[in-house]
PDB file of C-alpha atoms in Angstrom:
ATOM      1  CA  MET A   1     -13.685 -47.944  -4.814  1.00  0.00           C
ATOM      2  CA  ALA A   2     -14.012 -47.276  -1.084  1.00  0.00           C
ATOM      3  CA  ARG A   3     -12.033 -44.048  -1.436  1.00  0.00           C
ATOM      4  CA  ARG A   4     -14.298 -42.894  -4.292  1.00  0.00           C
ATOM      5  CA  ALA A   5     -17.382 -43.649  -2.179  1.00  0.00           C
ATOM      6  CA  THR A   6     -15.896 -41.746   0.747  1.00  0.00           C
ATOM      7  CA  GLY A   7     -15.085 -38.790  -1.521  1.00  0.00           C
ATOM      8  CA  THR A   8     -18.620 -38.750  -2.909  1.00  0.00           C
ATOM      9  CA  ALA A   9     -20.098 -38.887   0.593  1.00  0.00           C
ATOM     10  CA  GLN A  10     -17.919 -35.981   1.692  1.00  0.00           C
ATOM     11  CA  ARG A  11     -18.992 -33.877  -1.313  1.00  0.00           C
ATOM     12  CA  VAL A  12     -22.653 -34.655  -0.628  1.00  0.00           C
ATOM     13  CA  ALA A  13     -22.224 -33.717   3.022  1.00  0.00           C
ATOM     14  CA  ALA A  14     -20.439 -30.485   2.095  1.00  0.00           C
ATOM     15  CA  ALA A  15     -23.178 -29.567  -0.402  1.00  0.00           C
ATOM     16  CA  ALA A  16     -25.856 -30.273   2.207  1.00  0.00           C
ATOM     17  CA  GLU A  17     -24.049 -28.047   4.707  1.00  0.00           C
ATOM     18  CA  VAL A  18     -23.832 -25.210   2.161  1.00  0.00           C
ATOM     19  CA  LEU A  19     -27.566 -25.591   1.455  1.00  0.00           C
ATOM     20  CA  ARG A  20     -28.358 -25.481   5.184  1.00  0.00           C
ATOM     21  CA  ASP A  21     -26.255 -22.321   5.571  1.00  0.00           C
ATOM     22  CA  GLU A  22     -27.994 -20.690   2.600  1.00  0.00           C
ATOM     23  CA  LYS A  23     -31.432 -21.514   4.017  1.00  0.00           C
ATOM     24  CA  PHE A  24     -30.389 -20.269   7.459  1.00  0.00           C
ATOM     25  CA  ASN A  25     -29.084 -16.980   6.047  1.00  0.00           C
ATOM     26  CA  ALA A  26     -32.165 -16.559   3.845  1.00  0.00           C
ATOM     27  CA  ARG A  27     -34.348 -16.962   6.930  1.00  0.00           C
ATOM     28  CA  ARG A  28     -32.272 -14.374   8.786  1.00  0.00           C
ATOM     29  CA  ILE A  29     -32.808 -11.913   5.929  1.00  0.00           C
ATOM     30  CA  GLU A  30     -36.551 -12.611   5.969  1.00  0.00           C
ATOM     31  CA  LEU A  31     -36.681 -11.908   9.706  1.00  0.00           C
ATOM     32  CA  ALA A  32     -34.489  -8.811   9.319  1.00  0.00           C
ATOM     33  CA  GLU A  33     -36.897  -7.386   6.746  1.00  0.00           C
ATOM     34  CA  ALA A  34     -39.786  -8.052   9.130  1.00  0.00           C
ATOM     35  CA  ALA A  35     -37.926  -6.243  11.931  1.00  0.00           C
ATOM     36  CA  LEU A  36     -36.864  -3.174   9.963  1.00  0.00           C
ATOM     37  CA  GLU A  37     -40.150  -1.319  10.312  1.00  0.00           C
ATOM     38  CA  THR A  38     -40.204  -1.615  14.110  1.00  0.00           C
ATOM     39  CA  LEU A  39     -36.517  -0.778  14.467  1.00  0.00           C
ATOM     40  CA  GLY A  40     -36.864   2.205  12.155  1.00  0.00           C
ATOM     41  CA  GLU A  41     -39.819   3.467  14.160  1.00  0.00           C
ATOM     42  CA  LEU A  42     -38.484   2.963  17.699  1.00  0.00           C
ATOM     43  CA  GLY A  43     -34.708   2.962  17.276  1.00  0.00           C
ATOM     44  CA  PHE A  44     -32.020   0.827  18.877  1.00  0.00           C
ATOM     45  CA  ALA A  45     -32.395   1.702  22.546  1.00  0.00           C
ATOM     46  CA  ARG A  46     -36.191   1.442  22.768  1.00  0.00           C
ATOM     47  CA  THR A  47     -36.622  -1.869  20.931  1.00  0.00           C
ATOM     48  CA  SER A  48     -36.419  -5.431  22.266  1.00  0.00           C
ATOM     49  CA  LEU A  49     -36.657  -8.732  20.421  1.00  0.00           C
ATOM     50  CA  ARG A  50     -40.026  -9.279  22.091  1.00  0.00           C
ATOM     51  CA  GLU A  51     -41.374  -5.971  20.756  1.00  0.00           C
ATOM     52  CA  ILE A  52     -40.072  -6.769  17.294  1.00  0.00           C
ATOM     53  CA  ALA A  53     -41.794 -10.171  17.404  1.00  0.00           C
ATOM     54  CA  GLN A  54     -45.058  -8.586  18.560  1.00  0.00           C
ATOM     55  CA  ASN A  55     -44.999  -6.302  15.527  1.00  0.00           C
ATOM     56  CA  SER A  56     -44.279  -9.091  13.035  1.00  0.00           C
ATOM     57  CA  ALA A  57     -45.717 -12.414  11.920  1.00  0.00           C
ATOM     58  CA  PHE A  58     -42.948 -14.313  13.740  1.00  0.00           C
ATOM     59  CA  THR A  59     -42.651 -15.476  17.339  1.00  0.00           C
ATOM     60  CA  HIS A  60     -40.153 -14.323  19.915  1.00  0.00           C
ATOM     61  CA  GLY A  61     -38.645 -17.822  19.902  1.00  0.00           C
ATOM     62  CA  VAL A  62     -38.024 -17.721  16.156  1.00  0.00           C
ATOM     63  CA  PHE A  63     -36.061 -14.477  16.455  1.00  0.00           C
ATOM     64  CA  HIS A  64     -34.034 -15.951  19.328  1.00  0.00           C
ATOM     65  CA  TYR A  65     -33.238 -19.041  17.270  1.00  0.00           C
ATOM     66  CA  TYR A  66     -31.857 -17.120  14.299  1.00  0.00           C
ATOM     67  CA  PHE A  67     -30.206 -14.211  16.171  1.00  0.00           C
ATOM     68  CA  SER A  68     -27.989 -14.444  19.215  1.00  0.00           C
ATOM     69  CA  ASP A  69     -29.329 -11.148  20.569  1.00  0.00           C
ATOM     70  CA  LYS A  70     -30.746  -7.773  19.572  1.00  0.00           C
ATOM     71  CA  LEU A  71     -27.329  -6.516  18.451  1.00  0.00           C
ATOM     72  CA  ASP A  72     -27.003  -9.422  16.015  1.00  0.00           C
ATOM     73  CA  LEU A  73     -30.457  -8.674  14.596  1.00  0.00           C
ATOM     74  CA  ILE A  74     -29.799  -4.940  14.206  1.00  0.00           C
ATOM     75  CA  CYS A  75     -26.476  -5.563  12.442  1.00  0.00           C
ATOM     76  CA  CYS A  76     -28.197  -7.940  10.045  1.00  0.00           C
ATOM     77  CA  CYS A  77     -31.033  -5.469   9.416  1.00  0.00           C
ATOM     78  CA  VAL A  78     -28.812  -2.516   8.663  1.00  0.00           C
ATOM     79  CA  ARG A  79     -26.372  -4.536   6.546  1.00  0.00           C
ATOM     80  CA  HIS A  80     -29.286  -5.853   4.479  1.00  0.00           C
ATOM     81  CA  TYR A  81     -30.841  -2.420   3.999  1.00  0.00           C
ATOM     82  CA  LYS A  82     -27.581  -0.658   3.176  1.00  0.00           C
ATOM     83  CA  ALA A  83     -26.553  -3.385   0.711  1.00  0.00           C
ATOM     84  CA  LYS A  84     -29.530  -2.270  -1.369  1.00  0.00           C
ATOM     85  CA  CYS A  85     -28.872   1.425  -0.728  1.00  0.00           C
ATOM     86  CA  VAL A  86     -25.363   1.447  -2.149  1.00  0.00           C
ATOM     87  CA  THR A  87     -26.626   0.585  -5.643  1.00  0.00           C
ATOM     88  CA  ARG A  88     -29.289   3.317  -5.628  1.00  0.00           C
ATOM     89  CA  TYR A  89     -27.457   5.686  -7.984  1.00  0.00           C
ATOM     90  CA  ASP A  90     -25.787   3.125 -10.248  1.00  0.00           C
ATOM     91  CA  GLU A  91     -28.454   3.298 -12.943  1.00  0.00           C
ATOM     92  CA  VAL A  92     -28.203   7.094 -13.047  1.00  0.00           C
ATOM     93  CA  ILE A  93     -24.409   6.889 -13.244  1.00  0.00           C
ATOM     94  CA  ALA A  94     -24.526   4.364 -16.074  1.00  0.00           C
ATOM     95  CA  SER A  95     -27.150   6.179 -18.164  1.00  0.00           C
ATOM     96  CA  ALA A  96     -26.094   9.834 -17.726  1.00  0.00           C
ATOM     97  CA  ARG A  97     -24.522  11.388 -20.829  1.00  0.00           C
ATOM     98  CA  SER A  98     -23.998  14.881 -19.441  1.00  0.00           C
ATOM     99  CA  ARG A  99     -23.312  16.608 -16.137  1.00  0.00           C
ATOM    100  CA  ASP A 100     -26.829  18.037 -16.076  1.00  0.00           C
ATOM    101  CA  GLU A 101     -28.380  14.626 -16.671  1.00  0.00           C
ATOM    102  CA  LEU A 102     -26.302  13.090 -13.891  1.00  0.00           C
ATOM    103  CA  THR A 103     -27.087  15.963 -11.542  1.00  0.00           C
ATOM    104  CA  GLU A 104     -30.852  15.792 -12.048  1.00  0.00           C
ATOM    105  CA  GLY A 105     -30.963  12.010 -11.748  1.00  0.00           C
ATOM    106  CA  PHE A 106     -28.831  12.027  -8.611  1.00  0.00           C
ATOM    107  CA  LEU A 107     -30.833  14.806  -6.949  1.00  0.00           C
ATOM    108  CA  ALA A 108     -34.152  13.111  -7.728  1.00  0.00           C
ATOM    109  CA  LYS A 109     -33.068   9.885  -6.050  1.00  0.00           C
ATOM    110  CA  LEU A 110     -31.457  11.770  -3.157  1.00  0.00           C
ATOM    111  CA  ALA A 111     -34.713  13.604  -2.429  1.00  0.00           C
ATOM    112  CA  ALA A 112     -36.737  10.398  -2.745  1.00  0.00           C
ATOM    113  CA  THR A 113     -34.618   8.464  -0.257  1.00  0.00           C
ATOM    114  CA  LEU A 114     -34.656  11.335   2.246  1.00  0.00           C
ATOM    115  CA  GLU A 115     -38.434  11.628   2.132  1.00  0.00           C
ATOM    116  CA  THR A 116     -39.525   7.995   1.819  1.00  0.00           C
ATOM    117  CA  GLU A 117     -36.832   6.116   3.769  1.00  0.00           C
ATOM    118  CA  ALA A 118     -36.166   8.533   6.603  1.00  0.00           C
ATOM    119  CA  ARG A 119     -36.771   5.961   9.343  1.00  0.00           C
ATOM    120  CA  MET A 120     -34.307   3.518   7.805  1.00  0.00           C
ATOM    121  CA  HIS A 121     -31.633   6.212   7.556  1.00  0.00           C
ATOM    122  CA  ARG A 122     -32.385   7.182  11.147  1.00  0.00           C
ATOM    123  CA  LEU A 123     -31.738   3.566  12.205  1.00  0.00           C
ATOM    124  CA  TRP A 124     -28.380   3.631  10.406  1.00  0.00           C
ATOM    125  CA  TYR A 125     -27.277   6.816  12.139  1.00  0.00           C
ATOM    126  CA  ASP A 126     -28.481   5.392  15.453  1.00  0.00           C
ATOM    127  CA  MET A 127     -26.382   2.274  14.925  1.00  0.00           C
ATOM    128  CA  ARG A 128     -23.347   4.303  13.830  1.00  0.00           C
ATOM    129  CA  SER A 129     -23.562   6.447  16.962  1.00  0.00           C
ATOM    130  CA  GLN A 130     -23.961   3.374  19.172  1.00  0.00           C
ATOM    131  CA  ALA A 131     -20.805   1.905  17.602  1.00  0.00           C
ATOM    132  CA  MET A 132     -18.842   4.517  19.554  1.00  0.00           C
ATOM    133  CA  PHE A 133     -19.895   2.627  22.705  1.00  0.00           C
ATOM    134  CA  GLU A 134     -20.822  -0.876  21.479  1.00  0.00           C
ATOM    135  CA  PRO A 135     -17.872  -2.882  20.067  1.00  0.00           C
ATOM    136  CA  ALA A 136     -20.242  -5.428  18.481  1.00  0.00           C
ATOM    137  CA  PHE A 137     -21.342  -2.781  15.953  1.00  0.00           C
ATOM    138  CA  ARG A 138     -17.939  -1.446  14.912  1.00  0.00           C
ATOM    139  CA  LYS A 139     -16.883  -3.923  12.230  1.00  0.00           C
ATOM    140  CA  ASP A 140     -20.255  -3.710  10.449  1.00  0.00           C
ATOM    141  CA  VAL A 141     -20.426   0.069  10.724  1.00  0.00           C
ATOM    142  CA  LEU A 142     -16.933   0.527   9.294  1.00  0.00           C
ATOM    143  CA  GLU A 143     -17.713  -1.822   6.399  1.00  0.00           C
ATOM    144  CA  ILE A 144     -21.018  -0.087   5.642  1.00  0.00           C
ATOM    145  CA  ASP A 145     -19.349   3.324   5.810  1.00  0.00           C
ATOM    146  CA  LYS A 146     -16.779   2.150   3.261  1.00  0.00           C
ATOM    147  CA  SER A 147     -19.505   0.923   0.902  1.00  0.00           C
ATOM    148  CA  LEU A 148     -21.330   4.258   1.176  1.00  0.00           C
ATOM    149  CA  GLU A 149     -18.080   6.114   0.572  1.00  0.00           C
ATOM    150  CA  ALA A 150     -17.608   4.067  -2.610  1.00  0.00           C
ATOM    151  CA  MET A 151     -21.188   4.870  -3.644  1.00  0.00           C
ATOM    152  CA  ILE A 152     -20.564   8.635  -3.405  1.00  0.00           C
ATOM    153  CA  TRP A 153     -17.198   8.251  -5.125  1.00  0.00           C
ATOM    154  CA  ARG A 154     -18.865   6.577  -8.116  1.00  0.00           C
ATOM    155  CA  VAL A 155     -21.176   9.572  -8.502  1.00  0.00           C
ATOM    156  CA  ALA A 156     -18.333  12.071  -8.092  1.00  0.00           C
ATOM    157  CA  SER A 157     -16.025  10.215 -10.464  1.00  0.00           C
ATOM    158  CA  ARG A 158     -18.654  10.068 -13.180  1.00  0.00           C
ATOM    159  CA  TYR A 159     -19.476  13.753 -12.730  1.00  0.00           C
ATOM    160  CA  ALA A 160     -15.787  14.644 -13.007  1.00  0.00           C
ATOM    161  CA  GLU A 161     -15.407  12.384 -16.045  1.00  0.00           C
ATOM    162  CA  LEU A 162     -18.307  14.153 -17.781  1.00  0.00           C
ATOM    163  CA  SER A 163     -16.498  17.419 -16.987  1.00  0.00           C
ATOM    164  CA  GLY A 164     -13.277  16.150 -18.551  1.00  0.00           C
ATOM    165  CA  ARG A 165     -11.239  16.155 -15.343  1.00  0.00           C
ATOM    166  CA  GLN A 166     -10.406  14.239 -12.150  1.00  0.00           C
ATOM    167  CA  PRO A 167     -12.128  14.725  -8.760  1.00  0.00           C
ATOM    168  CA  MET A 168     -10.318  17.297  -6.634  1.00  0.00           C
ATOM    169  CA  SER A 169     -11.053  15.641  -3.265  1.00  0.00           C
ATOM    170  CA  SER A 170     -10.374  12.211  -1.799  1.00  0.00           C
ATOM    171  CA  PRO A 171     -13.178   9.611  -1.489  1.00  0.00           C
ATOM    172  CA  ALA A 172     -13.145   9.940   2.309  1.00  0.00           C
ATOM    173  CA  ALA A 173     -13.409  13.744   2.264  1.00  0.00           C
ATOM    174  CA  LEU A 174     -16.247  13.723  -0.273  1.00  0.00           C
ATOM    175  CA  TYR A 175     -18.168  11.113   1.675  1.00  0.00           C
ATOM    176  CA  ALA A 176     -17.786  13.051   4.918  1.00  0.00           C
ATOM    177  CA  LEU A 177     -19.122  16.171   3.193  1.00  0.00           C
ATOM    178  CA  PHE A 178     -22.110  14.526   1.535  1.00  0.00           C
ATOM    179  CA  ASP A 179     -22.913  12.474   4.619  1.00  0.00           C
ATOM    180  CA  GLY A 180     -22.839  15.536   6.857  1.00  0.00           C
ATOM    181  CA  LEU A 181     -25.221  17.397   4.571  1.00  0.00           C
ATOM    182  CA  PHE A 182     -27.551  14.419   4.368  1.00  0.00           C
ATOM    183  CA  GLN A 183     -27.583  13.755   8.117  1.00  0.00           C
ATOM    184  CA  ASN A 184     -28.388  17.395   8.853  1.00  0.00           C
ATOM    185  CA  ALA A 185     -31.191  17.362   6.276  1.00  0.00           C
ATOM    186  CA  LEU A 186     -32.542  14.117   7.725  1.00  0.00           C
ATOM    187  CA  LEU A 187     -32.767  15.603  11.214  1.00  0.00           C
ATOM    188  CA  ARG A 188     -34.574  18.644   9.865  1.00  0.00           C
ATOM    189  CA  HIS A 189     -36.908  16.456   7.794  1.00  0.00           C
ATOM    190  CA  LEU A 190     -37.791  14.392  10.880  1.00  0.00           C
ATOM    191  CA  ALA A 191     -38.517  17.676  12.663  1.00  0.00           C
ATOM    192  CA  ASN A 192     -41.059  18.471   9.898  1.00  0.00           C
ATOM    193  CA  ASP A 193     -38.945  21.210   8.340  1.00  0.00           C
ATOM    194  CA  ALA A 194     -40.388  21.507   4.831  1.00  0.00           C
ATOM    195  CA  SER A 195     -37.259  23.249   3.581  1.00  0.00           C
ATOM    196  CA  ALA A 196     -34.938  20.346   4.507  1.00  0.00           C
ATOM    197  CA  ALA A 197     -35.059  18.508   1.181  1.00  0.00           C
ATOM    198  CA  PRO A 198     -35.026  21.573  -1.112  1.00  0.00           C
ATOM    199  CA  GLU A 199     -32.086  23.095   0.751  1.00  0.00           C
ATOM    200  CA  LEU A 200     -30.179  19.802   0.680  1.00  0.00           C
ATOM    201  CA  LEU A 201     -30.645  19.604  -3.085  1.00  0.00           C
ATOM    202  CA  ALA A 202     -29.555  23.224  -3.514  1.00  0.00           C
ATOM    203  CA  GLU A 203     -26.398  22.573  -1.482  1.00  0.00           C
ATOM    204  CA  VAL A 204     -25.539  19.469  -3.499  1.00  0.00           C
ATOM    205  CA  ARG A 205     -26.217  21.292  -6.768  1.00  0.00           C
ATOM    206  CA  ARG A 206     -23.694  23.963  -5.708  1.00  0.00           C
ATOM    207  CA  LEU A 207     -21.226  21.373  -4.470  1.00  0.00           C
ATOM    208  CA  LEU A 208     -21.033  19.061  -7.502  1.00  0.00           C
ATOM    209  CA  PRO A 209     -19.165  21.482  -9.821  1.00  0.00           C
ATOM    210  CA  THR A 210     -16.448  21.940  -7.181  1.00  0.00           C
ATOM    211  CA  ILE A 211     -15.550  18.291  -6.621  1.00  0.00           C
TER     212      ILE A 211
END
């Protein structure tokens, strides 16, 4: 009987610990969402936890309680944002019944994310560049890069399948190509170049049949 009681107590304690962890992580996500706007506007180097708190409904102390430092907060922010990004094209992939349908759906969402989420993409590229110097970023950046590579590969694989063939390039090579085009277009878009999005779409439209 005593052993059963001890086992029950241990299970209750374990469940309570899991619940505490879930609540803690949910709070971190809530704070990360509140910080994204400021980080996207000012970037990594020009933002402090105090500035983030001043531009949110939360105190400086709350951010310090849930995040060990600014690097921890930025990693959480970008991971959270990119976790949503990597599913952006899945509906188009699943519903497309022809190459043209896939192409138009993909290009529409590509243009939308470039034009409406430019600051969030800028934060990602800022973090990826900083990972060259900041070891704390490297694990997260490599994992996010892999998830984005898989996202592009899903589009390419479906396009090739609708063409009745296999992709000609590797996932890594295709991702590097698409990412380079997108990063260049993002810089031009942030510089108020009105041709950035149309030229990106034209490049991708030419590229898809060759993959």
